[in-house]
């Protein structure tokens, strides 16, 4: 690693932020890694896509949908950089060597299914299989994205979870995403409103996923569990149920709140945000009851 700076993201701008409550009262941490929508002029000049096409991979406004989490006593970390620029829901070095000019480290994972599909740590495509670049990226500049943005992002998320675990004796990460409105599941090809994922019961205690699904279904949402989205690197990496560190992924259908062609919010956006605020409140109440029954309490 040469330490060369990547000018494609504004060097004087924050790449992410943590919105903390006045006092954390819940063992919850919310994370929105794919809703970043700061597209620098340098990055737009680097990509072969226009300013509209490059947004195809965005988890539209997910950070806003869960913006009330700090008001209930849980921190929210959100990215400003776009997923098309860098995907922190991948291993740090899931890289396609064909994308780069120059040598990559020997420890690069170049054979994962995500890399093969063009969706590595530095993506090759946006949704609908649209190539992002028309020429190779300087390897040193690509690696700088990992050092300057990816590593600090994960260090911050790790710290939030460690702080939460120390305070409450447990930590529950809610990794927040959106999915295309065309997604269907099951033999009847029903369209879920929300998918809850826990890496097939490996990243969180099953009672947490069941509680989330139960709350959402009582609210009238059509839900699915682990299919077609069980969770990505973040859910897998931070979910350690045996250590009482849990990670759930939540995917919200974009058809509920946005026009997927224009990216404009629908009038239903406000009602959905209110509903997800109620979900946070009820899930927090479930955790409080669960902690009480297990003898855990906040400091």
mmCIF file of C-alpha atoms in Angstrom:
data_model
loop_
_atom_site.group_PDB
_atom_site.id
_atom_site.type_symbol
_atom_site.label_atom_id
_atom_site.label_comp_id
_atom_site.label_asym_id
_atom_site.label_seq_id
_atom_site.Cartn_x
_atom_site.Cartn_y
_atom_site.Cartn_z
ATOM 1 C CA UNK A 1 0.000 0.000 0.000
ATOM 2 C CA UNK A 2 1.569 3.277 -1.113
ATOM 3 C CA UNK A 3 -0.704 5.580 0.886
ATOM 4 C CA UNK A 4 -1.738 7.440 -2.238
ATOM 5 C CA UNK A 5 -4.913 9.464 -1.695
ATOM 6 C CA UNK A 6 -7.976 8.817 -3.835
ATOM 7 C CA UNK A 7 -9.307 12.212 -4.974
ATOM 8 C CA UNK A 8 -12.613 10.702 -6.128
ATOM 9 C CA UNK A 9 -14.145 11.352 -2.721
ATOM 10 C CA UNK A 10 -13.793 14.828 -1.265
ATOM 11 C CA UNK A 11 -10.778 14.721 1.006
ATOM 12 C CA UNK A 12 -12.112 17.472 3.269
ATOM 13 C CA UNK A 13 -15.528 15.867 3.688
ATOM 14 C CA UNK A 14 -16.607 13.298 6.229
ATOM 15 C CA UNK A 15 -17.209 9.923 4.632
ATOM 16 C CA UNK A 16 -19.716 8.898 7.309
ATOM 17 C CA UNK A 17 -21.216 10.062 10.564
ATOM 18 C CA UNK A 18 -22.493 8.644 13.820
ATOM 19 C CA UNK A 19 -25.652 10.236 15.188
ATOM 20 C CA UNK A 20 -25.643 9.523 18.899
ATOM 21 C CA UNK A 21 -28.540 9.878 21.319
ATOM 22 C CA UNK A 22 -28.149 12.229 24.260
ATOM 23 C CA UNK A 23 -27.821 9.063 26.304
ATOM 24 C CA UNK A 24 -27.830 5.558 24.918
ATOM 25 C CA UNK A 25 -30.632 3.680 26.662
ATOM 26 C CA UNK A 26 -30.977 0.699 24.314
ATOM 27 C CA UNK A 27 -28.622 -2.170 23.414
ATOM 28 C CA UNK A 28 -29.272 -1.304 19.756
ATOM 29 C CA UNK A 29 -26.973 0.080 17.052
ATOM 30 C CA UNK A 30 -28.406 1.045 13.655
ATOM 31 C CA UNK A 31 -26.246 1.111 10.536
ATOM 32 C CA UNK A 32 -27.012 2.381 7.012
ATOM 33 C CA UNK A 33 -24.007 1.528 4.825
ATOM 34 C CA UNK A 34 -25.550 1.846 1.354
ATOM 35 C CA UNK A 35 -27.624 5.039 1.500
ATOM 36 C CA UNK A 36 -24.720 7.404 0.793
ATOM 37 C CA UNK A 37 -25.498 9.889 -1.957
ATOM 38 C CA UNK A 38 -22.466 12.182 -2.105
ATOM 39 C CA UNK A 39 -21.129 11.760 -5.641
ATOM 40 C CA UNK A 40 -18.054 13.911 -6.026
ATOM 41 C CA UNK A 41 -17.288 15.619 -9.321
ATOM 42 C CA UNK A 42 -14.068 13.598 -9.506
ATOM 43 C CA UNK A 43 -15.904 10.287 -9.172
ATOM 44 C CA UNK A 44 -18.541 11.294 -11.709
ATOM 45 C CA UNK A 45 -15.745 12.202 -14.118
ATOM 46 C CA UNK A 46 -14.157 8.797 -13.501
ATOM 47 C CA UNK A 47 -17.274 6.713 -14.198
ATOM 48 C CA UNK A 48 -18.731 5.963 -17.618
ATOM 49 C CA UNK A 49 -22.249 6.366 -16.169
ATOM 50 C CA UNK A 50 -24.138 9.612 -15.872
ATOM 51 C CA UNK A 51 -25.231 11.169 -12.589
ATOM 52 C CA UNK A 52 -28.597 9.390 -12.776
ATOM 53 C CA UNK A 53 -27.404 5.912 -13.791
ATOM 54 C CA UNK A 54 -24.697 5.736 -11.120
ATOM 55 C CA UNK A 55 -27.389 5.821 -8.422
ATOM 56 C CA UNK A 56 -28.861 2.423 -9.386
ATOM 57 C CA UNK A 57 -27.161 0.688 -6.438
ATOM 58 C CA UNK A 58 -28.255 3.181 -3.790
ATOM 59 C CA UNK A 59 -30.356 2.109 -0.841
ATOM 60 C CA UNK A 60 -32.573 5.122 -1.366
ATOM 61 C CA UNK A 61 -33.108 7.252 1.756
ATOM 62 C CA UNK A 62 -32.741 4.307 4.145
ATOM 63 C CA UNK A 63 -30.836 6.526 6.583
ATOM 64 C CA UNK A 64 -33.873 8.817 6.680
ATOM 65 C CA UNK A 65 -36.305 5.937 7.175
ATOM 66 C CA UNK A 66 -34.469 4.960 10.365
ATOM 67 C CA UNK A 67 -33.500 8.485 11.398
ATOM 68 C CA UNK A 68 -35.550 8.358 14.597
ATOM 69 C CA UNK A 69 -33.376 5.666 16.178
ATOM 70 C CA UNK A 70 -31.295 8.174 18.211
ATOM 71 C CA UNK A 71 -34.481 9.701 19.640
ATOM 72 C CA UNK A 72 -35.226 6.313 21.198
ATOM 73 C CA UNK A 73 -31.732 5.959 22.654
ATOM 74 C CA UNK A 74 -29.792 4.098 19.942
ATOM 75 C CA UNK A 75 -26.918 5.409 17.776
ATOM 76 C CA UNK A 76 -27.184 5.467 13.993
ATOM 77 C CA UNK A 77 -24.133 5.251 11.734
ATOM 78 C CA UNK A 78 -24.647 6.244 8.111
ATOM 79 C CA UNK A 79 -22.404 6.472 5.063
ATOM 80 C CA UNK A 80 -22.101 9.557 2.892
ATOM 81 C CA UNK A 81 -20.016 7.852 0.178
ATOM 82 C CA UNK A 82 -22.078 5.888 -2.374
ATOM 83 C CA UNK A 83 -22.088 2.115 -2.630
ATOM 84 C CA UNK A 84 -20.963 2.396 -6.266
ATOM 85 C CA UNK A 85 -17.746 3.998 -4.980
ATOM 86 C CA UNK A 86 -17.027 1.610 -2.111
ATOM 87 C CA UNK A 87 -19.063 -1.182 -0.538
ATOM 88 C CA UNK A 88 -18.389 -1.627 3.175
ATOM 89 C CA UNK A 89 -20.765 -4.619 3.272
ATOM 90 C CA UNK A 90 -17.983 -6.732 1.795
ATOM 91 C CA UNK A 91 -14.727 -8.151 3.075
ATOM 92 C CA UNK A 92 -12.039 -5.437 2.959
ATOM 93 C CA UNK A 93 -10.305 -6.964 -0.055
ATOM 94 C CA UNK A 94 -12.949 -8.586 -2.254
ATOM 95 C CA UNK A 95 -11.451 -7.154 -5.426
ATOM 96 C CA UNK A 96 -11.506 -8.049 -9.117
ATOM 97 C CA UNK A 97 -7.899 -7.716 -10.393
ATOM 98 C CA UNK A 98 -9.182 -7.052 -13.915
ATOM 99 C CA UNK A 99 -10.439 -3.682 -12.673
ATOM 100 C CA UNK A 100 -7.023 -2.398 -11.611
ATOM 101 C CA UNK A 101 -3.803 -1.202 -13.157
ATOM 102 C CA UNK A 102 -0.910 -2.213 -10.929
ATOM 103 C CA UNK A 103 -0.314 -4.897 -8.342
ATOM 104 C CA UNK A 104 -2.811 -5.825 -5.646
ATOM 105 C CA UNK A 105 -1.840 -7.472 -2.332
ATOM 106 C CA UNK A 106 -1.531 -11.261 -2.306
ATOM 107 C CA UNK A 107 -4.335 -11.561 0.258
ATOM 108 C CA UNK A 108 -6.993 -10.182 -2.106
ATOM 109 C CA UNK A 109 -10.082 -12.392 -2.383
ATOM 110 C CA UNK A 110 -10.640 -12.418 -6.130
ATOM 111 C CA UNK A 111 -12.834 -15.509 -6.400
ATOM 112 C CA UNK A 112 -15.839 -14.784 -4.163
ATOM 113 C CA UNK A 113 -19.256 -14.946 -5.778
ATOM 114 C CA UNK A 114 -19.677 -11.238 -5.080
ATOM 115 C CA UNK A 115 -16.488 -10.404 -6.982
ATOM 116 C CA UNK A 116 -17.478 -12.693 -9.842
ATOM 117 C CA UNK A 117 -20.832 -10.915 -9.977
ATOM 118 C CA UNK A 118 -19.170 -7.504 -10.172
ATOM 119 C CA UNK A 119 -20.174 -6.463 -6.655
ATOM 120 C CA UNK A 120 -16.931 -6.558 -4.712
ATOM 121 C CA UNK A 121 -15.539 -4.059 -2.223
ATOM 122 C CA UNK A 122 -14.942 -1.702 -5.129
ATOM 123 C CA UNK A 123 -17.843 -2.614 -7.411
ATOM 124 C CA UNK A 124 -17.448 -3.176 -11.117
ATOM 125 C CA UNK A 125 -21.136 -2.671 -11.890
ATOM 126 C CA UNK A 126 -24.244 -1.023 -10.527
ATOM 127 C CA UNK A 127 -27.611 -2.761 -10.557
ATOM 128 C CA UNK A 128 -28.872 -4.008 -13.915
ATOM 129 C CA UNK A 129 -25.305 -5.036 -14.816
ATOM 130 C CA UNK A 130 -24.181 -1.565 -15.865
ATOM 131 C CA UNK A 131 -20.343 -1.224 -15.833
ATOM 132 C CA UNK A 132 -19.104 1.689 -13.726
ATOM 133 C CA UNK A 133 -15.680 2.229 -15.362
ATOM 134 C CA UNK A 134 -14.393 2.181 -18.916
ATOM 135 C CA UNK A 135 -10.730 1.972 -17.924
ATOM 136 C CA UNK A 136 -8.703 0.355 -15.137
ATOM 137 C CA UNK A 137 -8.390 2.067 -11.760
ATOM 138 C CA UNK A 138 -4.927 2.755 -10.385
ATOM 139 C CA UNK A 139 -4.456 -0.033 -7.813
ATOM 140 C CA UNK A 140 -2.915 2.337 -5.259
ATOM 141 C CA UNK A 141 -5.901 4.661 -5.501
ATOM 142 C CA UNK A 142 -8.324 1.777 -5.153
ATOM 143 C CA UNK A 143 -6.506 0.517 -2.053
ATOM 144 C CA UNK A 144 -6.582 4.042 -0.627
ATOM 145 C CA UNK A 145 -10.388 3.846 -0.539
ATOM 146 C CA UNK A 146 -10.065 0.848 1.744
ATOM 147 C CA UNK A 147 -7.517 2.486 4.041
ATOM 148 C CA UNK A 148 -9.118 5.942 4.174
ATOM 149 C CA UNK A 149 -12.820 5.060 4.273
ATOM 150 C CA UNK A 150 -13.507 1.326 4.699
ATOM 151 C CA UNK A 151 -11.254 0.790 7.712
ATOM 152 C CA UNK A 152 -12.402 3.896 9.650
ATOM 153 C CA UNK A 153 -16.039 3.010 8.913
ATOM 154 C CA UNK A 154 -15.670 -0.462 10.372
ATOM 155 C CA UNK A 155 -13.551 0.726 13.272
ATOM 156 C CA UNK A 156 -16.324 3.142 14.208
ATOM 157 C CA UNK A 157 -19.021 0.460 13.912
ATOM 158 C CA UNK A 158 -16.939 -1.964 15.969
ATOM 159 C CA UNK A 159 -16.466 0.675 18.649
ATOM 160 C CA UNK A 160 -20.205 1.399 18.819
ATOM 161 C CA UNK A 161 -20.943 -2.284 19.319
ATOM 162 C CA UNK A 162 -18.211 -2.695 21.930
ATOM 163 C CA UNK A 163 -19.481 0.318 23.865
ATOM 164 C CA UNK A 164 -23.020 -1.050 23.704
ATOM 165 C CA UNK A 165 -21.931 -4.496 24.886
ATOM 166 C CA UNK A 166 -20.026 -3.004 27.837
ATOM 167 C CA UNK A 167 -22.974 -0.861 28.883
ATOM 168 C CA UNK A 168 -25.807 -3.351 28.488
ATOM 169 C CA UNK A 169 -24.171 -6.763 28.493
ATOM 170 C CA UNK A 170 -25.396 -7.356 24.962
ATOM 171 C CA UNK A 171 -25.427 -5.569 21.609
ATOM 172 C CA UNK A 172 -27.902 -5.837 18.735
ATOM 173 C CA UNK A 173 -26.915 -4.420 15.350
ATOM 174 C CA UNK A 174 -29.687 -3.552 12.882
ATOM 175 C CA UNK A 175 -28.121 -3.293 9.416
ATOM 176 C CA UNK A 176 -30.525 -1.246 7.290
ATOM 177 C CA UNK A 177 -30.987 -1.706 3.539
ATOM 178 C CA UNK A 178 -33.533 -1.431 0.739
ATOM 179 C CA UNK A 179 -34.413 -3.846 -2.047
ATOM 180 C CA UNK A 180 -35.973 -3.555 -5.497
ATOM 181 C CA UNK A 181 -39.743 -3.547 -5.556
ATOM 182 C CA UNK A 182 -39.709 -6.418 -8.044
ATOM 183 C CA UNK A 183 -38.316 -8.916 -5.497
ATOM 184 C CA UNK A 184 -40.552 -11.962 -4.991
ATOM 185 C CA UNK A 185 -40.317 -15.033 -2.745
ATOM 186 C CA UNK A 186 -41.991 -18.414 -2.465
ATOM 187 C CA UNK A 187 -43.963 -20.552 -4.850
ATOM 188 C CA UNK A 188 -46.696 -17.958 -5.158
ATOM 189 C CA UNK A 189 -44.072 -15.315 -5.956
ATOM 190 C CA UNK A 190 -45.394 -12.940 -3.326
ATOM 191 C CA UNK A 191 -43.731 -9.571 -2.992
ATOM 192 C CA UNK A 192 -42.432 -8.966 0.531
ATOM 193 C CA UNK A 193 -42.469 -5.480 1.987
ATOM 194 C CA UNK A 194 -39.611 -6.242 4.381
ATOM 195 C CA UNK A 195 -37.068 -9.066 4.627
ATOM 196 C CA UNK A 196 -35.363 -9.892 7.927
ATOM 197 C CA UNK A 197 -32.053 -11.748 7.698
ATOM 198 C CA UNK A 198 -29.879 -13.380 10.333
ATOM 199 C CA UNK A 199 -27.609 -15.529 8.155
ATOM 200 C CA UNK A 200 -29.912 -18.494 8.724
ATOM 201 C CA UNK A 201 -29.898 -18.208 12.507
ATOM 202 C CA UNK A 202 -26.116 -17.768 12.796
ATOM 203 C CA UNK A 203 -25.772 -13.992 13.292
ATOM 204 C CA UNK A 204 -28.456 -13.494 15.948
ATOM 205 C CA UNK A 205 -30.567 -15.420 18.392
ATOM 206 C CA UNK A 206 -33.644 -16.623 16.551
ATOM 207 C CA UNK A 207 -35.967 -14.963 19.068
ATOM 208 C CA UNK A 208 -34.758 -11.548 17.880
ATOM 209 C CA UNK A 209 -35.588 -12.268 14.244
ATOM 210 C CA UNK A 210 -38.937 -13.783 15.172
ATOM 211 C CA UNK A 211 -39.775 -10.774 17.343
ATOM 212 C CA UNK A 212 -38.921 -8.351 14.509
ATOM 213 C CA UNK A 213 -41.030 -10.322 12.041
ATOM 214 C CA UNK A 214 -43.935 -10.598 14.481
ATOM 215 C CA UNK A 215 -43.948 -6.854 15.143
ATOM 216 C CA UNK A 216 -43.799 -6.006 11.445
ATOM 217 C CA UNK A 217 -46.565 -8.442 10.526
ATOM 218 C CA UNK A 218 -48.823 -7.079 13.279
ATOM 219 C CA UNK A 219 -48.278 -3.692 11.681
ATOM 220 C CA UNK A 220 -49.540 -5.053 8.365
ATOM 221 C CA UNK A 221 -46.261 -5.615 6.500
ATOM 222 C CA UNK A 222 -45.684 -8.676 4.329
ATOM 223 C CA UNK A 223 -42.407 -10.160 5.535
ATOM 224 C CA UNK A 224 -39.885 -12.804 4.496
ATOM 225 C CA UNK A 225 -37.142 -14.449 6.525
ATOM 226 C CA UNK A 226 -33.625 -14.912 5.124
ATOM 227 C CA UNK A 227 -34.854 -15.211 1.535
ATOM 228 C CA UNK A 228 -33.775 -13.738 -0.731
ATOM 229 C CA UNK A 229 -31.544 -11.702 1.610
ATOM 230 C CA UNK A 230 -29.967 -13.443 4.608
ATOM 231 C CA UNK A 231 -27.432 -10.708 5.346
ATOM 232 C CA UNK A 232 -24.042 -9.680 3.996
ATOM 233 C CA UNK A 233 -20.556 -9.284 5.382
ATOM 234 C CA UNK A 234 -21.605 -6.847 8.118
ATOM 235 C CA UNK A 235 -24.276 -9.168 9.498
ATOM 236 C CA UNK A 236 -21.971 -12.167 9.301
ATOM 237 C CA UNK A 237 -18.925 -10.379 10.700
ATOM 238 C CA UNK A 238 -20.506 -8.690 13.716
ATOM 239 C CA UNK A 239 -23.102 -11.284 14.657
ATOM 240 C CA UNK A 240 -21.760 -13.439 17.507
ATOM 241 C CA UNK A 241 -24.810 -14.764 19.367
ATOM 242 C CA UNK A 242 -22.695 -16.937 21.680
ATOM 243 C CA UNK A 243 -21.098 -13.700 22.957
ATOM 244 C CA UNK A 244 -24.478 -11.911 23.078
ATOM 245 C CA UNK A 245 -23.555 -9.766 20.076
ATOM 246 C CA UNK A 246 -26.340 -10.062 17.523
ATOM 247 C CA UNK A 247 -26.795 -8.734 13.994
ATOM 248 C CA UNK A 248 -29.987 -8.547 11.952
ATOM 249 C CA UNK A 249 -30.330 -7.242 8.413
ATOM 250 C CA UNK A 250 -33.526 -5.466 7.415
ATOM 251 C CA UNK A 251 -34.411 -4.906 3.752
ATOM 252 C CA UNK A 252 -37.263 -2.522 2.941
ATOM 253 C CA UNK A 253 -38.902 -2.656 -0.485
ATOM 254 C CA UNK A 254 -38.342 0.566 -2.385
ATOM 255 C CA UNK A 255 -41.763 0.288 -4.045
ATOM 256 C CA UNK A 256 -43.260 1.272 -0.682
ATOM 257 C CA UNK A 257 -41.729 4.722 -0.632
ATOM 258 C CA UNK A 258 -39.851 5.745 -3.803
ATOM 259 C CA UNK A 259 -40.080 5.875 -7.565
ATOM 260 C CA UNK A 260 -37.284 3.527 -8.604
ATOM 261 C CA UNK A 261 -36.769 5.266 -11.944
ATOM 262 C CA UNK A 262 -36.675 8.900 -10.832
ATOM 263 C CA UNK A 263 -35.486 8.169 -7.237
ATOM 264 C CA UNK A 264 -38.117 10.611 -5.975
ATOM 265 C CA UNK A 265 -39.826 9.922 -2.675
ATOM 266 C CA UNK A 266 -43.470 8.906 -2.915
ATOM 267 C CA UNK A 267 -46.080 10.565 -0.694
ATOM 268 C CA UNK A 268 -46.123 7.256 1.238
ATOM 269 C CA UNK A 269 -42.566 7.910 2.447
ATOM 270 C CA UNK A 270 -43.754 9.828 5.519
ATOM 271 C CA UNK A 271 -46.190 7.097 6.595
ATOM 272 C CA UNK A 272 -43.538 4.409 6.141
ATOM 273 C CA UNK A 273 -41.028 6.379 8.196
ATOM 274 C CA UNK A 274 -43.635 6.715 10.941
ATOM 275 C CA UNK A 275 -44.328 2.984 10.788
ATOM 276 C CA UNK A 276 -40.640 2.117 11.045
ATOM 277 C CA UNK A 277 -40.343 4.524 13.969
ATOM 278 C CA UNK A 278 -43.102 2.537 15.684
ATOM 279 C CA UNK A 279 -41.230 -0.664 14.819
ATOM 280 C CA UNK A 280 -38.104 0.692 16.535
ATOM 281 C CA UNK A 281 -40.172 1.581 19.589
ATOM 282 C CA UNK A 282 -41.822 -1.847 19.802
ATOM 283 C CA UNK A 283 -38.614 -3.761 19.147
ATOM 284 C CA UNK A 284 -36.933 -1.708 21.881
ATOM 285 C CA UNK A 285 -39.773 -2.654 24.228
ATOM 286 C CA UNK A 286 -39.264 -6.324 23.369
ATOM 287 C CA UNK A 287 -35.555 -6.017 24.177
ATOM 288 C CA UNK A 288 -36.326 -4.298 27.468
ATOM 289 C CA UNK A 289 -38.676 -7.140 28.445
ATOM 290 C CA UNK A 290 -36.124 -9.705 27.301
ATOM 291 C CA UNK A 291 -33.367 -8.052 29.324
ATOM 292 C CA UNK A 292 -35.599 -7.910 32.378
ATOM 293 C CA UNK A 293 -36.342 -11.605 32.141
ATOM 294 C CA UNK A 294 -32.626 -12.415 31.821
ATOM 295 C CA UNK A 295 -31.551 -10.108 34.637
ATOM 296 C CA UNK A 296 -29.697 -7.616 32.418
ATOM 297 C CA UNK A 297 -30.010 -3.878 32.929
ATOM 298 C CA UNK A 298 -28.330 -0.753 31.626
ATOM 299 C CA UNK A 299 -25.779 1.015 33.749
#
